[in-house]
Amino acid sequence: MNIILLVLAIVAAVVFTLAVTALVDLLRHDGAGRTRAPRSHPADQFDPYAQRFGRSAA
């Protein structure tokens, strides 16, 4: 009986880890296209979210 509980605990830990990994992967991507959001750099004067939210980069 203890071995069954141990196996169930290991399976639950693996499933939890996979679920957290999938959630983090979803949060790191932008929208349903599953592409990473472009990175901006201050020297580029480029804000990838400016057009979406109606702000200018300057």
PDB file of C-alpha atoms in Angstrom:
ATOM      1  CA  MET A   1       0.000   0.000   0.000  1.00  0.00           C
ATOM      2  CA  ASN A   2       2.842   2.395   0.795  1.00  0.00           C
ATOM      3  CA  ILE A   3       4.423   1.758  -2.591  1.00  0.00           C
ATOM      4  CA  ILE A   4       1.169   2.660  -4.340  1.00  0.00           C
ATOM      5  CA  LEU A   5       1.008   5.941  -2.426  1.00  0.00           C
ATOM      6  CA  LEU A   6       4.633   6.666  -3.268  1.00  0.00           C
ATOM      7  CA  VAL A   7       4.015   6.054  -6.978  1.00  0.00           C
ATOM      8  CA  LEU A   8       0.896   8.244  -6.885  1.00  0.00           C
ATOM      9  CA  ALA A   9       2.847  11.021  -5.162  1.00  0.00           C
ATOM     10  CA  ILE A  10       5.583  10.863  -7.807  1.00  0.00           C
ATOM     11  CA  VAL A  11       3.027  10.922 -10.634  1.00  0.00           C
ATOM     12  CA  ALA A  12       1.255  13.884  -9.004  1.00  0.00           C
ATOM     13  CA  ALA A  13       4.554  15.760  -8.687  1.00  0.00           C
ATOM     14  CA  VAL A  14       5.382  15.145 -12.352  1.00  0.00           C
ATOM     15  CA  VAL A  15       1.918  16.268 -13.491  1.00  0.00           C
ATOM     16  CA  PHE A  16       2.172  19.391 -11.313  1.00  0.00           C
ATOM     17  CA  THR A  17       5.599  20.214 -12.736  1.00  0.00           C
ATOM     18  CA  LEU A  18       4.349  19.811 -16.298  1.00  0.00           C
ATOM     19  CA  ALA A  19       1.315  22.003 -15.581  1.00  0.00           C
ATOM     20  CA  VAL A  20       3.453  24.779 -14.084  1.00  0.00           C
ATOM     21  CA  THR A  21       5.879  24.564 -17.006  1.00  0.00           C
ATOM     22  CA  ALA A  22       3.009  24.856 -19.491  1.00  0.00           C
ATOM     23  CA  LEU A  23       1.559  27.823 -17.608  1.00  0.00           C
ATOM     24  CA  VAL A  24       4.893  29.641 -17.544  1.00  0.00           C
ATOM     25  CA  ASP A  25       5.321  28.927 -21.258  1.00  0.00           C
ATOM     26  CA  LEU A  26       1.897  30.415 -21.968  1.00  0.00           C
ATOM     27  CA  LEU A  27       2.630  33.523 -19.921  1.00  0.00           C
ATOM     28  CA  ARG A  28       5.957  34.127 -21.660  1.00  0.00           C
ATOM     29  CA  HIS A  29       4.354  34.172 -25.120  1.00  0.00           C
ATOM     30  CA  ASP A  30       2.293  36.952 -26.602  1.00  0.00           C
ATOM     31  CA  GLY A  31      -1.203  35.931 -27.665  1.00  0.00           C
ATOM     32  CA  ALA A  32      -2.371  32.854 -29.507  1.00  0.00           C
ATOM     33  CA  GLY A  33       0.341  33.054 -32.157  1.00  0.00           C
ATOM     34  CA  ARG A  34       2.785  31.516 -29.690  1.00  0.00           C
ATOM     35  CA  THR A  35       5.553  33.867 -30.818  1.00  0.00           C
ATOM     36  CA  ARG A  36       7.724  35.725 -28.384  1.00  0.00           C
ATOM     37  CA  ALA A  37       7.122  39.434 -28.036  1.00  0.00           C
ATOM     38  CA  PRO A  38       9.881  41.531 -29.626  1.00  0.00           C
ATOM     39  CA  ARG A  39      12.412  42.986 -27.246  1.00  0.00           C
ATOM     40  CA  SER A  40      13.080  46.710 -27.244  1.00  0.00           C
ATOM     41  CA  HIS A  41      16.241  48.560 -26.397  1.00  0.00           C
ATOM     42  CA  PRO A  42      16.398  52.234 -25.344  1.00  0.00           C
ATOM     43  CA  ALA A  43      18.907  52.990 -28.104  1.00  0.00           C
ATOM     44  CA  ASP A  44      16.526  51.647 -30.757  1.00  0.00           C
ATOM     45  CA  GLN A  45      13.781  54.178 -29.979  1.00  0.00           C
ATOM     46  CA  PHE A  46      11.393  51.316 -30.679  1.00  0.00           C
ATOM     47  CA  ASP A  47       8.533  50.323 -28.422  1.00  0.00           C
ATOM     48  CA  PRO A  48       6.888  47.103 -29.637  1.00  0.00           C
ATOM     49  CA  TYR A  49       3.730  47.919 -27.670  1.00  0.00           C
ATOM     50  CA  ALA A  50       3.393  51.574 -28.702  1.00  0.00           C
ATOM     51  CA  GLN A  51       1.129  50.897 -31.664  1.00  0.00           C
ATOM     52  CA  ARG A  52      -1.020  48.458 -29.719  1.00  0.00           C
ATOM     53  CA  PHE A  53      -1.647  50.864 -26.847  1.00  0.00           C
ATOM     54  CA  GLY A  54      -1.543  54.116 -28.818  1.00  0.00           C
ATOM     55  CA  ARG A  55       1.668  55.521 -27.344  1.00  0.00           C
ATOM     56  CA  SER A  56       4.637  56.922 -29.137  1.00  0.00           C
ATOM     57  CA  ALA A  57       8.146  55.701 -28.402  1.00  0.00           C
ATOM     58  CA  ALA A  58       9.557  59.224 -28.073  1.00  0.00           C
TER      59      ALA A  58
END
